[in-house]
């Protein structure tokens, strides 16, 4: 079977090129072609000798992902639907960071569907089809980068002088594993992806965030198995009773265990763990919840992202929280000295907001 170069980390590319009797600088050229110039095939790599290109074609391949649809929301959020080699589909979402500034956060998927079964989440309703391979995770980023280059206006470069002319306009500033799937249930492919993203694609570890529903063994394994990117934990409840009801993972790893694991997590200085808290109307949006949340997070350097529930097209047993309740919850946390933001719901009108991804190709 041919080796897919987008499955390989830097050391593996070097070793493969060494195996072909080539000098290390050839590996560097290939990495540059794949991750800087977005080459689609070895034949594109015009500074490699023809014989090497032929050899590479014999033993290796460069996968690509098929962008089959993209939709843009009124607020500028864009959703990308990709088809994979086996016909399955996945989604990624591109969210403008700050109005007026041409920087984006790209939200990528790590699985097709999800096995965790959180009762408020559309992806959870699908169940798990399969894990994504490293190259399928990486190709989401490369395909969106290519798309951004292609759709950049000349003015994008002019207004962003820090961007060199090889990479004009509309750059991705942050990558978040917050699309479809539980990344820690696809541990080894996600770890290789993190290595490629922070090393060869060149994102700072501070600009990459992995969000988990609270898979405790995976959180414990993170520091020794890959680059220490940011950790986000979807907490979503302040009692085991409520969390058991909305996130089945809590029955295996209850709040105490999860938060103790977070307390012991070797956080680099100046970093915090992000706790996501989806506010479900009448379920977990009470003042008592906010007060308990403060107590639970004691001793953890943390920031809280409040996410008002995003209802989806299909019927749901949950409702959005009252706006007043959201404000009160927010202010209770602020008064207690917590760092907290209410995450505005981007891309709601195109079902691209948190928890709405279903990747149906109709
Ligand atoms: N599986 C991972 C990452 C993907 S989910 C995790 O659960 O952390 C990304 C975020 O979307 C999670 O914080 C989740 O709680 C939130 N979410 C899921 N469904 C939602 C919905 N309908 N409305 C708002 N947020 C939702
Ligand atoms: Fe899976 Fe995250 Fe959705 Fe839960 S919230 S079902 S873990 S994608």
CSV table of C-alpha atoms and ligand atoms in Angstrom, one decimal:
chain,number,residue,atom,x,y,z
A,1,UNK,CA,0.0,0.0,0.0
A,2,UNK,CA,1.3,3.5,-0.8
A,3,UNK,CA,2.3,5.8,2.0
A,4,UNK,CA,0.1,8.9,2.4
A,5,UNK,CA,2.5,11.7,3.2
A,6,UNK,CA,-0.2,13.6,5.0
A,7,UNK,CA,-0.2,10.8,7.6
A,8,UNK,CA,3.4,11.4,8.5
A,9,UNK,CA,5.0,13.7,11.0
A,10,UNK,CA,8.3,15.5,10.2
A,11,UNK,CA,10.6,12.7,11.4
A,12,UNK,CA,8.7,10.2,9.4
A,13,UNK,CA,9.0,12.2,6.2
A,14,UNK,CA,12.7,12.6,6.8
A,15,UNK,CA,13.1,8.9,7.4
A,16,UNK,CA,11.1,8.0,4.2
A,17,UNK,CA,13.3,10.4,2.1
A,18,UNK,CA,16.4,9.0,3.7
A,19,UNK,CA,15.2,5.5,2.8
A,20,UNK,CA,15.1,6.6,-0.8
A,21,UNK,CA,18.8,7.6,-0.6
A,22,UNK,CA,18.1,11.3,-0.7
A,23,UNK,CA,19.6,14.2,1.2
A,24,UNK,CA,17.6,15.7,4.1
A,25,UNK,CA,17.0,19.0,2.3
A,26,UNK,CA,14.7,17.1,-0.1
A,27,UNK,CA,12.4,16.3,2.8
A,28,UNK,CA,12.3,20.0,3.7
A,29,UNK,CA,11.4,20.8,0.1
A,30,UNK,CA,8.6,18.3,0.2
A,31,UNK,CA,7.2,19.6,3.5
A,32,UNK,CA,7.3,23.1,2.0
A,33,UNK,CA,5.4,22.0,-1.0
A,34,UNK,CA,2.7,20.3,1.0
A,35,UNK,CA,2.2,22.7,3.9
A,36,UNK,CA,3.2,26.1,2.5
A,37,UNK,CA,2.5,25.9,-1.2
A,38,UNK,CA,-0.4,23.5,-0.9
A,39,UNK,CA,0.8,21.1,-3.6
A,40,UNK,CA,-1.9,18.6,-4.7
A,41,UNK,CA,0.6,16.0,-6.1
A,42,UNK,CA,4.3,15.1,-6.2
A,43,UNK,CA,4.2,16.2,-9.9
A,44,UNK,CA,3.6,19.8,-8.7
A,45,UNK,CA,6.9,19.8,-6.8
A,46,UNK,CA,8.9,21.3,-9.7
A,47,UNK,CA,12.2,21.7,-7.8
A,48,UNK,CA,12.5,17.9,-7.2
A,49,UNK,CA,14.3,15.9,-9.9
A,50,UNK,CA,11.9,14.0,-12.2
A,51,UNK,CA,13.4,10.7,-11.1
A,52,UNK,CA,12.5,11.5,-7.5
A,53,UNK,CA,9.0,12.6,-8.4
A,54,UNK,CA,8.6,9.2,-10.2
A,55,UNK,CA,9.9,7.3,-7.3
A,56,UNK,CA,7.6,9.1,-4.9
A,57,UNK,CA,4.6,8.4,-7.2
A,58,UNK,CA,5.5,4.7,-7.0
A,59,UNK,CA,5.6,4.4,-3.2
A,60,UNK,CA,3.6,7.3,-1.9
A,61,UNK,CA,0.6,9.5,-2.5
A,62,UNK,CA,-0.8,12.9,-1.3
A,63,UNK,CA,-4.4,12.6,-0.3
A,64,UNK,CA,-6.9,15.4,-0.9
A,65,UNK,CA,-10.3,16.1,0.4
A,66,UNK,CA,-13.3,16.9,-1.8
A,67,UNK,CA,-15.1,20.2,-0.9
A,68,UNK,CA,-18.6,19.5,-2.1
A,69,UNK,CA,-20.5,22.5,-0.6
A,70,UNK,CA,-19.9,25.6,1.3
A,71,UNK,CA,-22.5,28.0,2.8
A,72,UNK,CA,-22.0,31.4,4.2
A,73,UNK,CA,-24.0,32.8,7.2
A,74,UNK,CA,-25.2,36.3,7.5
A,75,UNK,CA,-22.6,36.9,10.2
A,76,UNK,CA,-19.7,35.8,7.9
A,77,UNK,CA,-19.4,32.3,9.3
A,78,UNK,CA,-18.7,29.7,6.6
A,79,UNK,CA,-19.5,26.0,6.7
A,80,UNK,CA,-17.6,23.5,4.6
A,81,UNK,CA,-19.0,20.1,3.7
A,82,UNK,CA,-16.3,17.6,2.6
A,83,UNK,CA,-16.6,14.2,1.1
A,84,UNK,CA,-14.0,11.6,2.0
A,85,UNK,CA,-12.7,8.7,-0.1
A,86,UNK,CA,-15.3,6.3,1.2
A,87,UNK,CA,-18.2,8.6,0.5
A,88,UNK,CA,-18.7,9.8,4.1
A,89,UNK,CA,-19.1,13.5,4.8
A,90,UNK,CA,-17.7,15.8,7.5
A,91,UNK,CA,-18.0,19.5,8.3
A,92,UNK,CA,-15.6,22.3,9.3
A,93,UNK,CA,-16.7,25.8,10.2
A,94,UNK,CA,-14.7,29.0,9.6
A,95,UNK,CA,-15.6,31.8,12.1
A,96,UNK,CA,-14.4,35.4,11.7
A,97,UNK,CA,-12.5,36.3,14.9
A,98,UNK,CA,-13.3,40.0,15.3
A,99,UNK,CA,-15.4,42.1,13.0
A,100,UNK,CA,-13.3,44.1,10.6
A,101,UNK,CA,-10.2,42.0,11.1
A,102,UNK,CA,-9.6,39.4,8.5
A,103,UNK,CA,-8.6,36.6,11.0
A,104,UNK,CA,-10.5,33.4,11.4
A,105,UNK,CA,-10.9,30.5,13.8
A,106,UNK,CA,-11.3,27.2,12.0
A,107,UNK,CA,-13.4,24.5,13.8
A,108,UNK,CA,-12.5,21.0,12.6
A,109,UNK,CA,-13.9,17.6,13.1
A,110,UNK,CA,-12.1,14.6,14.5
A,111,UNK,CA,-14.7,11.8,13.9
A,112,UNK,CA,-17.7,11.1,11.6
A,113,UNK,CA,-20.5,11.4,14.2
A,114,UNK,CA,-19.8,10.9,17.8
A,115,UNK,CA,-20.3,8.0,20.3
A,116,UNK,CA,-20.7,10.2,23.4
A,117,UNK,CA,-24.5,10.7,23.1
A,118,UNK,CA,-24.8,14.1,24.7
A,119,UNK,CA,-28.6,14.7,24.6
A,120,UNK,CA,-28.4,18.3,23.4
A,121,UNK,CA,-26.0,17.8,20.5
A,122,UNK,CA,-26.9,17.1,16.9
A,123,UNK,CA,-23.6,15.2,16.2
A,124,UNK,CA,-24.4,13.1,19.3
A,125,UNK,CA,-27.7,12.0,17.8
A,126,UNK,CA,-25.9,10.5,14.8
A,127,UNK,CA,-23.8,8.0,16.8
A,128,UNK,CA,-20.3,7.2,15.7
A,129,UNK,CA,-19.6,6.1,12.1
A,130,UNK,CA,-15.8,6.0,12.3
A,131,UNK,CA,-12.7,7.9,13.4
A,132,UNK,CA,-11.1,10.3,11.0
A,133,UNK,CA,-7.5,9.5,9.9
A,134,UNK,CA,-4.8,12.1,10.4
A,135,UNK,CA,-4.8,13.1,6.8
A,136,UNK,CA,-8.6,13.7,6.9
A,137,UNK,CA,-8.1,16.0,9.8
A,138,UNK,CA,-5.2,17.8,8.2
A,139,UNK,CA,-6.9,18.1,4.8
A,140,UNK,CA,-9.7,20.1,6.4
A,141,UNK,CA,-7.2,22.8,7.3
A,142,UNK,CA,-5.3,22.7,4.0
A,143,UNK,CA,-8.5,22.8,1.9
A,144,UNK,CA,-9.8,25.8,3.8
A,145,UNK,CA,-6.4,27.5,3.6
A,146,UNK,CA,-6.5,26.9,-0.2
A,147,UNK,CA,-10.0,28.2,-0.4
A,148,UNK,CA,-9.1,31.4,1.6
A,149,UNK,CA,-6.2,32.1,-0.7
A,150,UNK,CA,-8.3,31.6,-3.8
A,151,UNK,CA,-11.1,33.9,-2.5
A,152,UNK,CA,-8.8,36.6,-1.1
A,153,UNK,CA,-9.3,40.1,-2.5
A,154,UNK,CA,-6.3,42.2,-3.3
A,155,UNK,CA,-7.3,44.5,-0.5
A,156,UNK,CA,-7.0,41.7,2.0
A,157,UNK,CA,-3.2,41.7,1.6
A,158,UNK,CA,-3.1,45.5,1.6
A,159,UNK,CA,-4.9,45.7,4.9
A,160,UNK,CA,-2.8,43.0,6.5
A,161,UNK,CA,0.8,44.1,6.1
A,162,UNK,CA,2.0,41.3,8.4
A,163,UNK,CA,1.0,38.8,5.7
A,164,UNK,CA,3.6,38.0,3.1
A,165,UNK,CA,2.6,37.8,-0.6
A,166,UNK,CA,2.9,34.0,-0.7
A,167,UNK,CA,0.1,33.8,1.8
A,168,UNK,CA,-2.3,36.6,0.9
A,169,UNK,CA,-5.3,37.6,3.0
A,170,UNK,CA,-7.7,35.9,5.2
A,171,UNK,CA,-5.4,33.8,7.4
A,172,UNK,CA,-6.6,31.3,10.0
A,173,UNK,CA,-5.4,32.4,13.4
A,174,UNK,CA,-6.8,29.6,15.6
A,175,UNK,CA,-7.6,25.9,15.1
A,176,UNK,CA,-10.2,24.4,17.4
A,177,UNK,CA,-11.2,20.7,17.7
A,178,UNK,CA,-14.8,21.6,18.3
A,179,UNK,CA,-16.5,20.2,15.2
A,180,UNK,CA,-17.9,16.7,15.0
A,181,UNK,CA,-16.6,14.1,17.3
A,182,UNK,CA,-14.8,13.5,20.6
A,183,UNK,CA,-11.1,14.1,19.8
A,184,UNK,CA,-9.8,12.0,22.8
A,185,UNK,CA,-11.7,9.0,21.4
A,186,UNK,CA,-9.5,9.2,18.3
A,187,UNK,CA,-6.4,9.7,20.3
A,188,UNK,CA,-3.5,8.6,18.2
A,189,UNK,CA,-4.7,10.1,14.9
A,190,UNK,CA,-5.5,13.4,16.7
A,191,UNK,CA,-2.0,13.4,18.4
A,192,UNK,CA,-0.3,13.0,15.0
A,193,UNK,CA,-2.5,15.8,13.6
A,194,UNK,CA,-1.5,18.1,16.5
A,195,UNK,CA,2.1,17.4,15.8
A,196,UNK,CA,1.6,18.3,12.1
A,197,UNK,CA,-0.5,21.4,12.9
A,198,UNK,CA,2.0,22.8,15.4
A,199,UNK,CA,5.2,21.8,13.6
A,200,UNK,CA,4.8,21.6,9.8
A,201,UNK,CA,1.7,23.8,9.3
A,202,UNK,CA,3.2,26.2,11.8
A,203,UNK,CA,0.5,27.0,14.4
A,204,UNK,CA,1.7,28.1,17.8
A,205,UNK,CA,0.5,25.6,20.5
A,206,UNK,CA,-1.4,28.5,22.1
A,207,UNK,CA,-3.4,28.9,19.0
A,208,UNK,CA,-4.8,25.3,18.9
A,209,UNK,CA,-7.5,24.1,21.3
A,210,UNK,CA,-8.8,20.6,21.8
A,211,UNK,CA,-12.3,20.3,23.3
A,212,UNK,CA,-13.3,17.2,25.2
A,213,UNK,CA,-16.5,16.1,26.8
A,214,UNK,CA,-14.4,14.8,29.7
A,215,UNK,CA,-12.7,11.6,28.7
A,216,UNK,CA,-10.4,11.4,31.8
A,217,UNK,CA,-7.8,8.9,30.6
A,218,UNK,CA,-7.3,10.9,27.4
A,219,UNK,CA,-6.8,14.1,29.3
A,220,UNK,CA,-4.2,12.4,31.5
A,221,UNK,CA,-2.4,11.1,28.5
A,222,UNK,CA,-2.3,14.4,26.6
A,223,UNK,CA,0.9,15.9,28.1
A,224,UNK,CA,3.1,12.9,27.3
A,225,UNK,CA,1.8,12.2,23.9
A,226,UNK,CA,1.9,15.4,21.9
A,227,UNK,CA,2.4,19.1,21.8
A,228,UNK,CA,0.7,20.8,24.8
A,229,UNK,CA,-2.0,22.7,23.1
A,230,UNK,CA,-5.0,24.4,24.9
A,231,UNK,CA,-7.4,22.2,26.7
A,232,UNK,CA,-11.2,22.9,26.7
A,233,UNK,CA,-13.6,20.8,28.8
A,234,UNK,CA,-17.3,20.7,28.1
A,235,UNK,CA,-18.6,20.8,31.6
A,236,UNK,CA,-22.3,21.8,31.0
A,237,UNK,CA,-23.6,20.9,34.5
A,238,UNK,CA,-22.7,21.4,38.1
A,239,UNK,CA,-24.2,18.3,39.7
A,240,UNK,CA,-23.6,14.6,38.7
A,241,UNK,CA,-27.4,14.2,38.5
A,242,UNK,CA,-27.8,16.8,35.8
A,243,UNK,CA,-24.6,15.9,34.1
A,244,UNK,CA,-25.5,12.2,34.0
A,245,UNK,CA,-28.8,13.2,32.4
A,246,UNK,CA,-27.3,15.3,29.6
A,247,UNK,CA,-23.8,13.8,29.1
A,248,UNK,CA,-23.6,10.0,29.6
A,249,UNK,CA,-19.8,10.2,29.8
A,250,UNK,CA,-20.3,11.6,33.3
A,251,UNK,CA,-21.5,8.1,34.5
A,252,UNK,CA,-18.0,6.8,33.8
A,253,UNK,CA,-16.0,9.9,34.8
A,254,UNK,CA,-18.1,11.9,37.3
A,255,UNK,CA,-17.5,15.6,38.1
A,256,UNK,CA,-15.1,15.0,41.0
A,257,UNK,CA,-12.8,12.8,39.0
A,258,UNK,CA,-12.9,15.1,36.0
A,259,UNK,CA,-12.2,18.2,38.0
A,260,UNK,CA,-9.4,16.5,40.0
A,261,UNK,CA,-7.8,15.5,36.6
A,262,UNK,CA,-8.1,19.2,35.5
A,263,UNK,CA,-6.5,20.3,38.8
A,264,UNK,CA,-3.6,18.0,38.2
A,265,UNK,CA,-3.2,18.9,34.5
A,266,UNK,CA,0.3,20.4,33.9
A,267,UNK,CA,-0.8,23.8,32.6
A,268,UNK,CA,2.0,25.9,31.1
A,269,UNK,CA,2.4,29.3,32.7
A,270,UNK,CA,-0.1,32.0,31.6
A,271,UNK,CA,-2.5,29.4,30.3
A,272,UNK,CA,-5.9,28.3,31.6
A,273,UNK,CA,-8.3,25.5,31.0
A,274,UNK,CA,-11.4,26.6,29.2
A,275,UNK,CA,-14.6,25.2,30.6
A,276,UNK,CA,-17.5,25.3,28.1
A,277,UNK,CA,-20.9,25.5,29.6
A,278,UNK,CA,-23.9,25.1,27.3
A,279,UNK,CA,-26.9,26.9,28.9
A,280,UNK,CA,-30.0,24.8,28.5
A,281,UNK,CA,-33.2,26.7,29.4
A,282,UNK,CA,-34.6,25.5,32.7
A,283,UNK,CA,-32.0,22.7,33.1
A,284,UNK,CA,-28.7,24.2,34.1
A,285,UNK,CA,-29.1,27.9,33.9
A,286,UNK,CA,-30.0,28.7,37.6
A,287,UNK,CA,-28.2,31.0,39.9
A,288,UNK,CA,-27.4,28.0,42.1
A,289,UNK,CA,-25.6,26.4,39.1
A,290,UNK,CA,-23.5,29.5,38.7
A,291,UNK,CA,-22.6,29.5,42.4
A,292,UNK,CA,-21.8,25.8,42.3
A,293,UNK,CA,-19.7,26.3,39.2
A,294,UNK,CA,-17.6,28.8,41.1
A,295,UNK,CA,-17.0,26.3,43.9
A,296,UNK,CA,-16.2,23.5,41.5
A,297,UNK,CA,-13.6,25.4,39.6
A,298,UNK,CA,-11.7,26.5,42.7
A,299,UNK,CA,-8.0,25.8,42.4
A,300,UNK,CA,-8.1,25.5,38.6
A,301,UNK,CA,-6.7,28.3,36.4
A,302,UNK,CA,-9.7,28.5,34.3
A,303,UNK,CA,-11.9,30.6,32.0
A,304,UNK,CA,-15.5,29.9,31.3
A,305,UNK,CA,-17.3,30.0,27.9
A,306,UNK,CA,-21.0,30.3,28.3
A,307,UNK,CA,-22.8,29.0,25.2
A,308,UNK,CA,-26.5,29.6,25.0
A,309,UNK,CA,-28.1,26.4,23.6
A,310,UNK,CA,-28.4,26.4,19.8
A,311,UNK,CA,-31.6,24.7,18.8
A,312,UNK,CA,-31.4,22.8,15.5
A,313,UNK,CA,-33.9,22.1,12.7
A,314,UNK,CA,-35.0,18.8,14.2
A,315,UNK,CA,-37.1,18.9,17.3
A,316,UNK,CA,-35.3,19.0,20.5
A,317,UNK,CA,-36.3,18.4,24.1
A,318,UNK,CA,-34.3,21.5,25.1
A,319,UNK,CA,-35.0,25.3,24.8
A,320,UNK,CA,-32.8,28.3,24.6
A,321,UNK,CA,-32.2,30.0,28.0
A,322,UNK,CA,-33.9,33.4,28.6
A,323,UNK,CA,-31.6,36.2,27.7
A,324,UNK,CA,-32.1,37.6,31.2
A,325,UNK,CA,-31.0,34.3,32.7
A,326,UNK,CA,-27.9,34.3,30.6
A,327,UNK,CA,-27.0,37.8,31.8
A,328,UNK,CA,-27.6,36.8,35.4
A,329,UNK,CA,-25.5,33.7,35.1
A,330,UNK,CA,-22.7,35.7,33.5
A,331,UNK,CA,-22.8,38.4,36.2
A,332,UNK,CA,-22.9,35.9,39.1
A,333,UNK,CA,-19.7,34.4,37.7
A,334,UNK,CA,-18.1,37.8,37.1
A,335,UNK,CA,-18.9,38.9,40.6
A,336,UNK,CA,-17.2,35.8,42.0
A,337,UNK,CA,-14.0,36.9,40.1
A,338,UNK,CA,-14.2,34.3,37.3
A,339,UNK,CA,-13.0,34.9,33.8
A,340,UNK,CA,-16.1,34.4,31.7
A,341,UNK,CA,-17.5,35.2,28.2
A,342,UNK,CA,-20.8,34.5,26.6
A,343,UNK,CA,-19.9,32.9,23.3
A,344,UNK,CA,-22.0,34.5,20.6
A,345,UNK,CA,-23.6,32.0,18.4
A,346,UNK,CA,-22.0,32.2,15.0
A,347,UNK,CA,-23.5,30.6,11.9
A,348,UNK,CA,-26.8,29.7,13.4
A,349,UNK,CA,-28.7,30.4,10.2
A,350,UNK,CA,-26.7,27.8,8.3
A,351,UNK,CA,-26.6,25.2,11.1
A,352,UNK,CA,-22.9,25.9,11.7
A,353,UNK,CA,-23.1,26.8,15.4
A,354,UNK,CA,-21.8,24.7,18.2
A,355,UNK,CA,-23.4,21.3,18.3
A,356,UNK,CA,-25.4,21.7,15.1
A,357,UNK,CA,-23.1,19.8,12.8
A,358,UNK,CA,-24.6,16.8,11.1
A,359,UNK,CA,-22.9,16.7,7.8
A,360,UNK,CA,-25.9,15.6,5.8
A,361,UNK,CA,-25.4,16.0,2.0
A,362,UNK,CA,-28.8,16.5,0.6
B,1,LIG,N1,-16.9,16.6,21.5
B,1,LIG,C1,-16.2,17.7,22.0
B,1,LIG,C2,-16.0,18.8,20.9
B,1,LIG,C3,-17.1,19.0,20.0
B,1,LIG,S1,-18.6,19.7,20.7
B,1,LIG,C4,-16.9,18.2,23.2
B,1,LIG,O1,-18.0,17.9,23.5
B,1,LIG,O2,-16.2,19.1,23.9
B,1,LIG,C5,-18.2,21.4,20.9
B,1,LIG,C6,-19.0,22.2,21.9
B,1,LIG,O3,-20.3,22.3,21.5
B,1,LIG,C7,-19.1,21.5,23.3
B,1,LIG,O4,-18.7,22.3,24.3
B,1,LIG,C8,-20.6,21.1,23.4
B,1,LIG,O5,-21.0,21.1,24.7
B,1,LIG,C9,-21.2,22.2,22.6
B,1,LIG,N2,-22.6,21.9,22.1
B,1,LIG,C10,-23.0,20.7,21.6
B,1,LIG,N3,-24.3,20.9,21.2
B,1,LIG,C11,-24.7,22.1,21.4
B,1,LIG,C12,-25.8,22.9,21.2
B,1,LIG,N4,-26.9,22.4,20.6
B,1,LIG,N5,-25.8,24.2,21.5
B,1,LIG,C13,-24.7,24.8,22.0
B,1,LIG,N6,-23.6,24.2,22.2
B,1,LIG,C14,-23.5,22.8,22.0
B,2,LIG,FE1,-19.9,14.3,21.0
B,2,LIG,FE2,-19.2,16.7,21.9
B,2,LIG,FE3,-21.6,16.4,20.8
B,2,LIG,FE4,-21.1,15.3,23.2
B,2,LIG,S1,-21.1,17.5,22.6
B,2,LIG,S2,-22.1,14.3,21.5
B,2,LIG,S3,-19.0,14.8,22.9
B,2,LIG,S4,-19.6,16.2,19.7
